[in-house]
């Protein structure tokens, strides 16, 4: 049994209730029970989900619904974004096997994001994650559906459940996502004030770059507090000067 | 790349054409192309298979049909029978992972038998196999469908293949130390200005904390430049306000 809690499966803007049900079934086969839904297209609950779950009703009954990805992962210090193809994002890329080992070794809860059936995760969703999870598939035929992607990740996680290995080093976990968001928000407001975001059409890219950069450190709660203190001091100095 | 040929996936008395198509799709995702069908219930070809294969038509087009399991595995020195639960059979039982390793190490072609959707393999089918392949699943909820069982086995096989080598992570290296020092120096000067270091006897500790925190990210040269841009913007805003 692992010291780390089982990962949370986050379905981002899922389209068909049937696929939510299939994902629940895939999860429960390998002992995962916590599902979160971000803005499911057809609302929630969805009558098509139950029959497709083939008995994994407990997963559906406990599923939590969120408006945003940020909200869904707010309490998770480790966020993985599942993508099929490599993108121009400078984040570490891991296989399901590596992700399972990492999640097991790291203290604190992990969340794994899965995108909508047709399009996958958007760049802004991926930007929230610290790590990209990619299933290595046939380069000439990559056609994994949502439940298949979920089952492979759940399967890899479950493998380690039998082998009991307590984590030997107890490093402080990274801060939960919401604390990171608070710091990013604070900096963002200061940068808006400073006219940092210019020209306007570059703003989304610049914001993503900053987010990637600030997500990379895996700062602890204490470190995030220190950084916020730094930002407050810089803002305070500015305020004092300008009065 | 393995010396052994890729395993043959044998669907024994499959019921729905749709599931044959899904199994083909699952196979091709992980580079398996040879499917054999034993006495498919609705005959072959089956018009429901194509749409469910989502483009894995080559697997269906090359599928061979046999009357008996013995005929389907006649040319294969290694035969695995996939079962969900352990039976009262005295044969070695392996996981998909172990099976993949064994198939790779053993010379000659392997065949993996999958039973009908509803009932699974019969005892006589299992008797033909040398080894039982069982996916370890949640003892309280075992509900793997045919395509899911196929995909897990194909996935494990593919791990040892070239195509499944993890995506090469071409992350940029961390910035040289002097670039990091430049950034830390810039921030430090701003913080001195902002009276951040107070009380004075705590200053060395605070500086060390900040240094640890800013060294941790292993930011690249580009990222360090971005951070310096952020700091310059914050200082610029302050200067502008104070004039």
GROMACS .gro file of C-alpha atoms in nm:
model
  486
    1UNK     CA    1   0.000   0.000   0.000
    2UNK     CA    2   0.125   0.340  -0.090
    3UNK     CA    3   0.181   0.623   0.152
    4UNK     CA    4   0.052   0.871  -0.103
    5UNK     CA    5  -0.322   0.896  -0.156
    6UNK     CA    6  -0.460   0.755  -0.480
    7UNK     CA    7  -0.461   1.005  -0.764
    8UNK     CA    8  -0.769   1.203  -0.860
    9UNK     CA    9  -0.892   1.159  -1.217
   10UNK     CA   10  -1.008   1.493  -1.361
   11UNK     CA   11  -1.215   1.484  -1.679
   12UNK     CA   12  -1.197   1.827  -1.836
   13UNK     CA   13  -1.505   1.929  -2.034
   14UNK     CA   14  -1.609   1.570  -2.112
   15UNK     CA   15  -1.865   1.547  -2.390
   16UNK     CA   16  -2.055   1.220  -2.367
   17UNK     CA   17  -2.203   1.082  -2.048
   18UNK     CA   18  -2.127   0.737  -2.183
   19UNK     CA   19  -1.757   0.814  -2.181
   20UNK     CA   20  -1.774   0.943  -1.825
   21UNK     CA   21  -1.929   0.611  -1.730
   22UNK     CA   22  -1.663   0.416  -1.915
   23UNK     CA   23  -1.391   0.616  -1.746
   24UNK     CA   24  -1.547   0.536  -1.407
   25UNK     CA   25  -1.546   0.169  -1.493
   26UNK     CA   26  -1.184   0.187  -1.605
   27UNK     CA   27  -1.089   0.359  -1.279
   28UNK     CA   28  -1.262   0.119  -1.043
   29UNK     CA   29  -1.108  -0.183  -1.214
   30UNK     CA   30  -0.778  -0.059  -1.080
   31UNK     CA   31  -0.896   0.075  -0.749
   32UNK     CA   32  -0.928   0.446  -0.830
   33UNK     CA   33  -1.244   0.600  -0.694
   34UNK     CA   34  -1.210   0.978  -0.700
   35UNK     CA   35  -1.339   1.142  -1.017
   36UNK     CA   36  -1.377   1.514  -1.074
   37UNK     CA   37  -1.560   1.669  -1.367
   38UNK     CA   38  -1.484   2.014  -1.504
   39UNK     CA   39  -1.776   2.169  -1.690
   40UNK     CA   40  -1.923   1.849  -1.837
   41UNK     CA   41  -2.087   1.948  -2.166
   42UNK     CA   42  -2.425   1.792  -2.093
   43UNK     CA   43  -2.440   1.878  -1.725
   44UNK     CA   44  -2.430   1.642  -1.431
   45UNK     CA   45  -2.566   1.394  -1.339
   46UNK     CA   46  -2.592   1.248  -1.687
   47UNK     CA   47  -2.830   0.953  -1.741
   48UNK     CA   48  -2.599   0.800  -2.003
   49UNK     CA   49  -2.314   0.760  -1.755
   50UNK     CA   50  -2.464   0.493  -1.529
   51UNK     CA   51  -2.523   0.216  -1.782
   52UNK     CA   52  -2.175   0.266  -1.931
   53UNK     CA   53  -2.016   0.236  -1.588
   54UNK     CA   54  -2.117  -0.133  -1.568
   55UNK     CA   55  -2.152  -0.122  -1.195
   56UNK     CA   56  -1.891   0.137  -1.104
   57UNK     CA   57  -2.173   0.351  -0.967
   58UNK     CA   58  -1.986   0.449  -0.656
   59UNK     CA   59  -1.736   0.644  -0.865
   60UNK     CA   60  -2.013   0.835  -1.042
   61UNK     CA   61  -2.207   0.896  -0.722
   62UNK     CA   62  -1.903   1.055  -0.559
   63UNK     CA   63  -1.793   1.255  -0.863
   64UNK     CA   64  -1.748   1.624  -0.789
   65UNK     CA   65  -1.822   1.894  -1.046
   66UNK     CA   66  -1.616   2.210  -1.091
   67UNK     CA   67  -1.641   2.513  -1.314
   68UNK     CA   68  -1.272   2.540  -1.380
   69UNK     CA   69  -0.967   2.320  -1.399
   70UNK     CA   70  -0.799   2.541  -1.140
   71UNK     CA   71  -1.085   2.473  -0.900
   72UNK     CA   72  -1.072   2.101  -0.960
   73UNK     CA   73  -0.704   2.072  -0.873
   74UNK     CA   74  -0.690   2.339  -0.602
   75UNK     CA   75  -0.602   2.092  -0.326
   76UNK     CA   76  -0.353   1.887  -0.530
   77UNK     CA   77   0.020   1.958  -0.512
   78UNK     CA   78   0.093   1.745  -0.821
   79UNK     CA   79  -0.093   1.802  -1.145
   80UNK     CA   80  -0.037   1.596  -1.461
   81UNK     CA   81  -0.181   1.685  -1.802
   82UNK     CA   82  -0.246   1.390  -2.029
   83UNK     CA   83  -0.170   1.464  -2.393
   84UNK     CA   84  -0.134   1.236  -2.689
   85UNK     CA   85   0.115   1.435  -2.883
   86UNK     CA   86   0.412   1.635  -2.782
   87UNK     CA   87   0.348   2.006  -2.779
   88UNK     CA   88   0.572   2.304  -2.779
   89UNK     CA   89   0.558   2.314  -2.402
   90UNK     CA   90   0.870   2.307  -2.194
   91UNK     CA   91   0.755   2.079  -1.917
   92UNK     CA   92   0.881   1.737  -1.824
   93UNK     CA   93   0.708   1.455  -2.013
   94UNK     CA   94   0.655   1.120  -1.843
   95UNK     CA   95   0.501   0.785  -1.932
   96UNK     CA   96   0.218   0.636  -1.726
   97UNK     CA   97   0.476   0.411  -1.563
   98UNK     CA   98   0.698   0.700  -1.460
   99UNK     CA   99   0.400   0.903  -1.348
  100UNK     CA  100   0.284   0.619  -1.124
  101UNK     CA  101   0.626   0.591  -0.966
  102UNK     CA  102   0.649   0.968  -0.918
  103UNK     CA  103   0.300   0.993  -0.769
  104UNK     CA  104   0.380   0.715  -0.531
  105UNK     CA  105   0.709   0.866  -0.417
  106UNK     CA  106   0.582   1.221  -0.378
  107UNK     CA  107   0.388   1.315  -0.068
  108UNK     CA  108   0.048   1.470  -0.127
  109UNK     CA  109  -0.232   1.406  -0.369
  110UNK     CA  110  -0.192   1.395  -0.745
  111UNK     CA  111  -0.446   1.501  -1.005
  112UNK     CA  112  -0.439   1.375  -1.363
  113UNK     CA  113  -0.616   1.584  -1.626
  114UNK     CA  114  -0.782   1.423  -1.928
  115UNK     CA  115  -0.918   1.645  -2.205
  116UNK     CA  116  -1.243   1.633  -2.400
  117UNK     CA  117  -1.290   1.331  -2.627
  118UNK     CA  118  -1.250   1.509  -2.955
  119UNK     CA  119  -0.992   1.775  -2.898
  120UNK     CA  120  -0.794   1.688  -2.588
  121UNK     CA  121  -0.669   1.942  -2.339
  122UNK     CA  122  -0.623   2.300  -2.446
  123UNK     CA  123  -0.298   2.483  -2.401
  124UNK     CA  124  -0.434   2.673  -2.102
  125UNK     CA  125  -0.528   2.348  -1.931
  126UNK     CA  126  -0.183   2.206  -1.991
  127UNK     CA  127  -0.030   2.526  -1.856
  128UNK     CA  128  -0.180   2.447  -1.512
  129UNK     CA  129   0.010   2.121  -1.488
  130UNK     CA  130   0.362   2.067  -1.370
  131UNK     CA  131   0.414   1.757  -1.578
  132UNK     CA  132   0.286   1.616  -1.905
  133UNK     CA  133   0.179   1.255  -1.911
  134UNK     CA  134   0.197   1.091  -2.253
  135UNK     CA  135   0.118   0.732  -2.338
  136UNK     CA  136   0.376   0.621  -2.593
  137UNK     CA  137   0.175   0.491  -2.885
  138UNK     CA  138   0.223   0.381  -3.243
  139UNK     CA  139   0.341   0.696  -3.421
  140UNK     CA  140   0.150   0.586  -3.729
  141UNK     CA  141  -0.174   0.514  -3.547
  142UNK     CA  142  -0.253   0.703  -3.234
  143UNK     CA  143  -0.618   0.656  -3.149
  144UNK     CA  144  -0.666   0.621  -2.777
  145UNK     CA  145  -1.009   0.707  -2.650
  146UNK     CA  146  -1.076   0.868  -2.316
  147UNK     CA  147  -1.154   0.551  -2.120
  148UNK     CA  148  -0.850   0.377  -2.269
  149UNK     CA  149  -0.620   0.658  -2.164
  150UNK     CA  150  -0.773   0.646  -1.816
  151UNK     CA  151  -0.740   0.270  -1.789
  152UNK     CA  152  -0.372   0.269  -1.882
  153UNK     CA  153  -0.293   0.532  -1.623
  154UNK     CA  154  -0.504   0.358  -1.357
  155UNK     CA  155  -0.347   0.023  -1.442
  156UNK     CA  156   0.005   0.157  -1.397
  157UNK     CA  157  -0.090   0.315  -1.067
  158UNK     CA  158  -0.244  -0.008  -0.942
  159UNK     CA  159   0.072  -0.207  -1.011
  160UNK     CA  160   0.253  -0.038  -0.727
  161UNK     CA  161  -0.028  -0.086  -0.481
  162UNK     CA  162   0.067  -0.447  -0.421
  163UNK     CA  163   0.432  -0.371  -0.365
  164UNK     CA  164   0.453  -0.192  -0.037
  165UNK     CA  165   0.737   0.056  -0.030
  166UNK     CA  166   0.717   0.345   0.210
  167UNK     CA  167   0.875   0.661   0.072
  168UNK     CA  168   1.215   0.692   0.232
  169UNK     CA  169   1.257   1.068   0.211
  170UNK     CA  170   0.985   1.291   0.346
  171UNK     CA  171   1.047   1.615   0.162
  172UNK     CA  172   0.783   1.879   0.204
  173UNK     CA  173   0.530   1.847  -0.075
  174UNK     CA  174   0.477   2.123  -0.328
  175UNK     CA  175   0.214   2.376  -0.228
  176UNK     CA  176  -0.143   2.292  -0.326
  177UNK     CA  177  -0.240   2.442  -0.659
  178UNK     CA  178  -0.459   2.712  -0.505
  179UNK     CA  179  -0.168   2.857  -0.310
  180UNK     CA  180   0.035   2.870  -0.628
  181UNK     CA  181  -0.258   3.039  -0.801
  182UNK     CA  182  -0.271   3.300  -0.526
  183UNK     CA  183   0.094   3.386  -0.580
  184UNK     CA  184   0.058   3.394  -0.959
  185UNK     CA  185  -0.247   3.618  -0.923
  186UNK     CA  186  -0.061   3.856  -0.695
  187UNK     CA  187   0.230   3.886  -0.937
  188UNK     CA  188  -0.003   3.921  -1.232
  189UNK     CA  189  -0.185   4.215  -1.075
  190UNK     CA  190   0.146   4.388  -1.010
  191UNK     CA  191   0.259   4.328  -1.367
  192UNK     CA  192  -0.065   4.465  -1.508
  193UNK     CA  193   0.000   4.778  -1.303
  194UNK     CA  194   0.354   4.792  -1.438
  195UNK     CA  195   0.238   4.766  -1.801
  196UNK     CA  196   0.443   4.452  -1.834
  197UNK     CA  197   0.195   4.289  -2.069
  198UNK     CA  198   0.265   4.465  -2.393
  199UNK     CA  199   0.173   4.439  -2.675
  200UNK     CA  200  -0.175   4.311  -2.582
  201UNK     CA  201  -0.183   4.035  -2.842
  202UNK     CA  202   0.122   3.877  -2.679
  203UNK     CA  203  -0.038   3.880  -2.333
  204UNK     CA  204  -0.181   3.525  -2.329
  205UNK     CA  205   0.154   3.381  -2.437
  206UNK     CA  206   0.344   3.588  -2.184
  207UNK     CA  207   0.107   3.479  -1.909
  208UNK     CA  208   0.155   3.115  -2.004
  209UNK     CA  209   0.530   3.156  -2.005
  210UNK     CA  210   0.520   3.305  -1.657
  211UNK     CA  211   0.289   3.032  -1.534
  212UNK     CA  212   0.517   2.760  -1.666
  213UNK     CA  213   0.814   2.927  -1.508
  214UNK     CA  214   0.646   2.961  -1.168
  215UNK     CA  215   0.500   2.611  -1.176
  216UNK     CA  216   0.836   2.454  -1.248
  217UNK     CA  217   0.998   2.507  -0.905
  218UNK     CA  218   0.751   2.289  -0.712
  219UNK     CA  219   0.777   2.539  -0.428
  220UNK     CA  220   0.642   2.431  -0.090
  221UNK     CA  221   0.372   2.622   0.096
  222UNK     CA  222   0.643   2.791   0.300
  223UNK     CA  223   0.832   2.892  -0.011
  224UNK     CA  224   0.519   3.028  -0.174
  225UNK     CA  225   0.455   3.235   0.139
  226UNK     CA  226   0.811   3.368   0.122
  227UNK     CA  227   0.765   3.465  -0.242
  228UNK     CA  228   0.440   3.639  -0.159
  229UNK     CA  229   0.624   3.827   0.113
  230UNK     CA  230   0.881   3.935  -0.144
  231UNK     CA  231   0.608   4.054  -0.378
  232UNK     CA  232   0.428   4.240  -0.098
  233UNK     CA  233   0.754   4.410  -0.003
  234UNK     CA  234   0.814   4.520  -0.360
  235UNK     CA  235   0.461   4.650  -0.390
  236UNK     CA  236   0.483   4.814  -0.049
  237UNK     CA  237   0.801   4.994  -0.147
  238UNK     CA  238   0.632   5.117  -0.459
  239UNK     CA  239   0.325   5.235  -0.268
  240UNK     CA  240   0.540   5.415  -0.013
  241UNK     CA  241   0.742   5.590  -0.280
  242UNK     CA  242   0.436   5.700  -0.471
  243UNK     CA  243   0.257   5.857  -0.176
  244UNK     CA  244   1.339  -0.367  -3.101
  245UNK     CA  245   1.265  -0.723  -3.010
  246UNK     CA  246   1.412  -1.029  -3.172
  247UNK     CA  247   1.087  -1.217  -3.127
  248UNK     CA  248   0.800  -1.149  -3.364
  249UNK     CA  249   0.507  -0.952  -3.226
  250UNK     CA  250   0.245  -1.167  -3.058
  251UNK     CA  251  -0.071  -1.278  -3.233
  252UNK     CA  252  -0.400  -1.172  -3.073
  253UNK     CA  253  -0.655  -1.454  -3.092
  254UNK     CA  254  -1.018  -1.368  -3.025
  255UNK     CA  255  -1.199  -1.689  -2.938
  256UNK     CA  256  -1.567  -1.698  -3.038
  257UNK     CA  257  -1.607  -1.319  -3.022
  258UNK     CA  258  -1.970  -1.211  -3.018
  259UNK     CA  259  -2.003  -0.852  -3.140
  260UNK     CA  260  -1.837  -0.716  -3.450
  261UNK     CA  261  -1.805  -0.388  -3.268
  262UNK     CA  262  -1.581  -0.548  -3.009
  263UNK     CA  263  -1.364  -0.704  -3.277
  264UNK     CA  264  -1.320  -0.355  -3.422
  265UNK     CA  265  -1.237  -0.209  -3.083
  266UNK     CA  266  -0.983  -0.482  -3.021
  267UNK     CA  267  -0.820  -0.403  -3.357
  268UNK     CA  268  -0.798  -0.038  -3.261
  269UNK     CA  269  -0.648  -0.127  -2.924
  270UNK     CA  270  -0.389  -0.349  -3.094
  271UNK     CA  271  -0.276  -0.102  -3.357
  272UNK     CA  272  -0.232   0.174  -3.099
  273UNK     CA  273   0.051  -0.035  -2.962
  274UNK     CA  274   0.186  -0.170  -3.287
  275UNK     CA  275   0.022  -0.514  -3.294
  276UNK     CA  276  -0.121  -0.605  -3.633
  277UNK     CA  277  -0.190  -0.977  -3.640
  278UNK     CA  278  -0.541  -1.076  -3.533
  279UNK     CA  279  -0.692  -1.422  -3.557
  280UNK     CA  280  -1.058  -1.501  -3.506
  281UNK     CA  281  -1.186  -1.838  -3.390
  282UNK     CA  282  -1.547  -1.905  -3.492
  283UNK     CA  283  -1.677  -1.548  -3.467
  284UNK     CA  284  -2.044  -1.574  -3.373
  285UNK     CA  285  -2.175  -1.351  -3.650
  286UNK     CA  286  -1.937  -1.467  -3.922
  287UNK     CA  287  -1.663  -1.273  -4.092
  288UNK     CA  288  -1.630  -1.009  -4.226
  289UNK     CA  289  -1.866  -0.826  -3.995
  290UNK     CA  290  -1.991  -0.482  -4.100
  291UNK     CA  291  -1.996  -0.356  -3.740
  292UNK     CA  292  -1.623  -0.408  -3.698
  293UNK     CA  293  -1.495  -0.140  -3.936
  294UNK     CA  294  -1.653   0.169  -3.777
  295UNK     CA  295  -1.546   0.055  -3.429
  296UNK     CA  296  -1.187   0.014  -3.545
  297UNK     CA  297  -1.154   0.391  -3.595
  298UNK     CA  298  -0.908   0.352  -3.877
  299UNK     CA  299  -0.735   0.032  -3.775
  300UNK     CA  300  -0.867  -0.126  -4.094
  301UNK     CA  301  -0.540  -0.295  -4.180
  302UNK     CA  302  -0.575  -0.520  -3.876
  303UNK     CA  303  -0.927  -0.624  -3.975
  304UNK     CA  304  -0.834  -0.671  -4.340
  305UNK     CA  305  -0.555  -0.910  -4.247
  306UNK     CA  306  -0.750  -1.099  -3.980
  307UNK     CA  307  -0.752  -1.475  -4.035
  308UNK     CA  308  -1.047  -1.692  -3.938
  309UNK     CA  309  -1.016  -2.040  -3.789
  310UNK     CA  310  -1.264  -2.305  -3.681
  311UNK     CA  311  -1.077  -2.409  -3.372
  312UNK     CA  312  -0.841  -2.262  -3.116
  313UNK     CA  313  -0.594  -2.541  -3.191
  314UNK     CA  314  -0.591  -2.437  -3.555
  315UNK     CA  315  -0.543  -2.071  -3.471
  316UNK     CA  316  -0.234  -2.134  -3.259
  317UNK     CA  317  -0.087  -2.421  -3.455
  318UNK     CA  318   0.223  -2.225  -3.561
  319UNK     CA  319   0.285  -2.062  -3.224
  320UNK     CA  320   0.525  -2.220  -2.974
  321UNK     CA  321   0.396  -2.001  -2.689
  322UNK     CA  322   0.029  -1.978  -2.606
  323UNK     CA  323  -0.117  -1.762  -2.330
  324UNK     CA  324  -0.478  -1.782  -2.213
  325UNK     CA  325  -0.618  -1.458  -2.077
  326UNK     CA  326  -0.849  -1.506  -1.782
  327UNK     CA  327  -0.989  -1.261  -1.534
  328UNK     CA  328  -1.004  -1.490  -1.239
  329UNK     CA  329  -0.777  -1.765  -1.130
  330UNK     CA  330  -0.915  -2.106  -1.207
  331UNK     CA  331  -0.845  -2.444  -1.071
  332UNK     CA  332  -0.582  -2.496  -1.336
  333UNK     CA  333  -0.227  -2.586  -1.251
  334UNK     CA  334  -0.044  -2.364  -1.496
  335UNK     CA  335   0.184  -2.073  -1.435
  336UNK     CA  336  -0.002  -1.743  -1.402
  337UNK     CA  337   0.167  -1.425  -1.524
  338UNK     CA  338   0.077  -1.056  -1.540
  339UNK     CA  339   0.075  -0.868  -1.873
  340UNK     CA  340   0.412  -0.726  -1.775
  341UNK     CA  341   0.567  -1.067  -1.713
  342UNK     CA  342   0.406  -1.207  -2.026
  343UNK     CA  343   0.558  -0.926  -2.235
  344UNK     CA  344   0.902  -0.994  -2.093
  345UNK     CA  345   0.866  -1.370  -2.147
  346UNK     CA  346   0.741  -1.331  -2.503
  347UNK     CA  347   1.029  -1.104  -2.583
  348UNK     CA  348   1.287  -1.339  -2.438
  349UNK     CA  349   1.151  -1.656  -2.592
  350UNK     CA  350   1.229  -1.735  -2.953
  351UNK     CA  351   0.929  -1.792  -3.177
  352UNK     CA  352   0.586  -1.646  -3.204
  353UNK     CA  353   0.347  -1.608  -2.914
  354UNK     CA  354  -0.031  -1.623  -2.929
  355UNK     CA  355  -0.259  -1.469  -2.669
  356UNK     CA  356  -0.612  -1.604  -2.637
  357UNK     CA  357  -0.902  -1.382  -2.535
  358UNK     CA  358  -1.242  -1.538  -2.468
  359UNK     CA  359  -1.593  -1.434  -2.567
  360UNK     CA  360  -1.719  -1.109  -2.417
  361UNK     CA  361  -1.972  -1.255  -2.182
  362UNK     CA  362  -1.823  -1.577  -2.059
  363UNK     CA  363  -1.451  -1.570  -2.117
  364UNK     CA  364  -1.244  -1.869  -2.223
  365UNK     CA  365  -1.371  -2.217  -2.151
  366UNK     CA  366  -1.167  -2.474  -1.965
  367UNK     CA  367  -1.083  -2.656  -2.289
  368UNK     CA  368  -0.947  -2.333  -2.441
  369UNK     CA  369  -0.736  -2.268  -2.136
  370UNK     CA  370  -0.609  -2.627  -2.149
  371UNK     CA  371  -0.442  -2.549  -2.482
  372UNK     CA  372  -0.229  -2.277  -2.332
  373UNK     CA  373   0.100  -2.320  -2.155
  374UNK     CA  374   0.053  -2.012  -1.942
  375UNK     CA  375  -0.233  -1.813  -1.796
  376UNK     CA  376  -0.226  -1.438  -1.835
  377UNK     CA  377  -0.424  -1.251  -1.572
  378UNK     CA  378  -0.455  -0.876  -1.537
  379UNK     CA  379  -0.446  -0.801  -1.164
  380UNK     CA  380  -0.761  -0.603  -1.096
  381UNK     CA  381  -0.962  -0.473  -0.806
  382UNK     CA  382  -1.084  -0.787  -0.629
  383UNK     CA  383  -1.406  -0.607  -0.546
  384UNK     CA  384  -1.472  -0.482  -0.898
  385UNK     CA  385  -1.341  -0.681  -1.191
  386UNK     CA  386  -1.507  -0.559  -1.506
  387UNK     CA  387  -1.259  -0.551  -1.793
  388UNK     CA  388  -1.410  -0.569  -2.137
  389UNK     CA  389  -1.247  -0.744  -2.429
  390UNK     CA  390  -1.086  -0.437  -2.586
  391UNK     CA  391  -0.956  -0.322  -2.248
  392UNK     CA  392  -0.794  -0.657  -2.181
  393UNK     CA  393  -0.638  -0.646  -2.529
  394UNK     CA  394  -0.512  -0.291  -2.485
  395UNK     CA  395  -0.340  -0.365  -2.155
  396UNK     CA  396  -0.160  -0.664  -2.301
  397UNK     CA  397  -0.065  -0.475  -2.618
  398UNK     CA  398   0.051  -0.179  -2.412
  399UNK     CA  399   0.282  -0.393  -2.203
  400UNK     CA  400   0.425  -0.559  -2.513
  401UNK     CA  401   0.485  -0.222  -2.678
  402UNK     CA  402   0.690  -0.096  -2.387
  403UNK     CA  403   0.979  -0.306  -2.502
  404UNK     CA  404   0.949  -0.196  -2.863
  405UNK     CA  405   1.125   0.096  -3.022
  406UNK     CA  406   0.798   0.272  -3.094
  407UNK     CA  407   0.718   0.278  -2.729
  408UNK     CA  408   1.038   0.438  -2.617
  409UNK     CA  409   0.936   0.729  -2.398
  410UNK     CA  410   0.928   1.063  -2.575
  411UNK     CA  411   1.272   1.211  -2.551
  412UNK     CA  412   1.262   1.494  -2.306
  413UNK     CA  413   1.464   1.770  -2.458
  414UNK     CA  414   1.451   2.018  -2.178
  415UNK     CA  415   1.691   2.306  -2.187
  416UNK     CA  416   1.962   2.291  -1.921
  417UNK     CA  417   1.955   2.522  -1.621
  418UNK     CA  418   2.113   2.863  -1.669
  419UNK     CA  419   2.482   2.899  -1.582
  420UNK     CA  420   2.537   3.005  -1.224
  421UNK     CA  421   2.645   3.358  -1.312
  422UNK     CA  422   2.314   3.428  -1.482
  423UNK     CA  423   2.133   3.308  -1.173
  424UNK     CA  424   2.356   3.528  -0.958
  425UNK     CA  425   2.271   3.827  -1.176
  426UNK     CA  426   1.902   3.772  -1.117
  427UNK     CA  427   1.945   3.715  -0.743
  428UNK     CA  428   2.155   4.033  -0.723
  429UNK     CA  429   1.889   4.234  -0.903
  430UNK     CA  430   1.615   4.110  -0.670
  431UNK     CA  431   1.834   4.161  -0.366
  432UNK     CA  432   1.894   4.526  -0.454
  433UNK     CA  433   1.524   4.583  -0.494
  434UNK     CA  434   1.453   4.417  -0.162
  435UNK     CA  435   1.713   4.626   0.017
  436UNK     CA  436   1.535   4.931  -0.123
  437UNK     CA  437   1.204   4.796  -0.001
  438UNK     CA  438   1.337   4.736   0.352
  439UNK     CA  439   1.256   4.369   0.315
  440UNK     CA  440   1.556   4.260   0.520
  441UNK     CA  441   1.441   4.333   0.871
  442UNK     CA  442   1.547   4.285   1.145
  443UNK     CA  443   1.914   4.307   1.039
  444UNK     CA  444   2.026   4.003   1.238
  445UNK     CA  445   1.790   3.788   1.038
  446UNK     CA  446   1.923   3.913   0.704
  447UNK     CA  447   2.176   3.636   0.634
  448UNK     CA  448   1.914   3.368   0.699
  449UNK     CA  449   1.656   3.541   0.485
  450UNK     CA  450   1.907   3.579   0.202
  451UNK     CA  451   1.989   3.208   0.222
  452UNK     CA  452   1.621   3.117   0.214
  453UNK     CA  453   1.569   3.329  -0.096
  454UNK     CA  454   1.874   3.183  -0.263
  455UNK     CA  455   1.757   2.829  -0.196
  456UNK     CA  456   1.415   2.912  -0.327
  457UNK     CA  457   1.547   3.069  -0.648
  458UNK     CA  458   1.800   2.795  -0.712
  459UNK     CA  459   1.543   2.521  -0.677
  460UNK     CA  460   1.361   2.581  -1.006
  461UNK     CA  461   1.665   2.512  -1.223
  462UNK     CA  462   1.542   2.787  -1.454
  463UNK     CA  463   1.692   2.800  -1.801
  464UNK     CA  464   1.874   3.104  -1.938
  465UNK     CA  465   1.555   3.208  -2.115
  466UNK     CA  466   1.356   3.175  -1.796
  467UNK     CA  467   1.610   3.375  -1.598
  468UNK     CA  468   1.588   3.649  -1.863
  469UNK     CA  469   1.209   3.646  -1.830
  470UNK     CA  470   1.231   3.678  -1.454
  471UNK     CA  471   1.474   3.967  -1.489
  472UNK     CA  472   1.226   4.131  -1.725
  473UNK     CA  473   0.959   4.088  -1.460
  474UNK     CA  474   1.181   4.246  -1.197
  475UNK     CA  475   1.274   4.535  -1.426
  476UNK     CA  476   0.907   4.597  -1.500
  477UNK     CA  477   0.825   4.605  -1.129
  478UNK     CA  478   1.113   4.842  -1.062
  479UNK     CA  479   1.020   5.054  -1.363
  480UNK     CA  480   0.666   5.091  -1.236
  481UNK     CA  481   0.796   5.192  -0.901
  482UNK     CA  482   1.037   5.448  -1.050
  483UNK     CA  483   0.760   5.592  -1.264
  484UNK     CA  484   0.530   5.626  -0.967
  485UNK     CA  485   0.792   5.789  -0.751
  486UNK     CA  486   0.882   6.059  -0.999
   0.00000   0.00000   0.00000
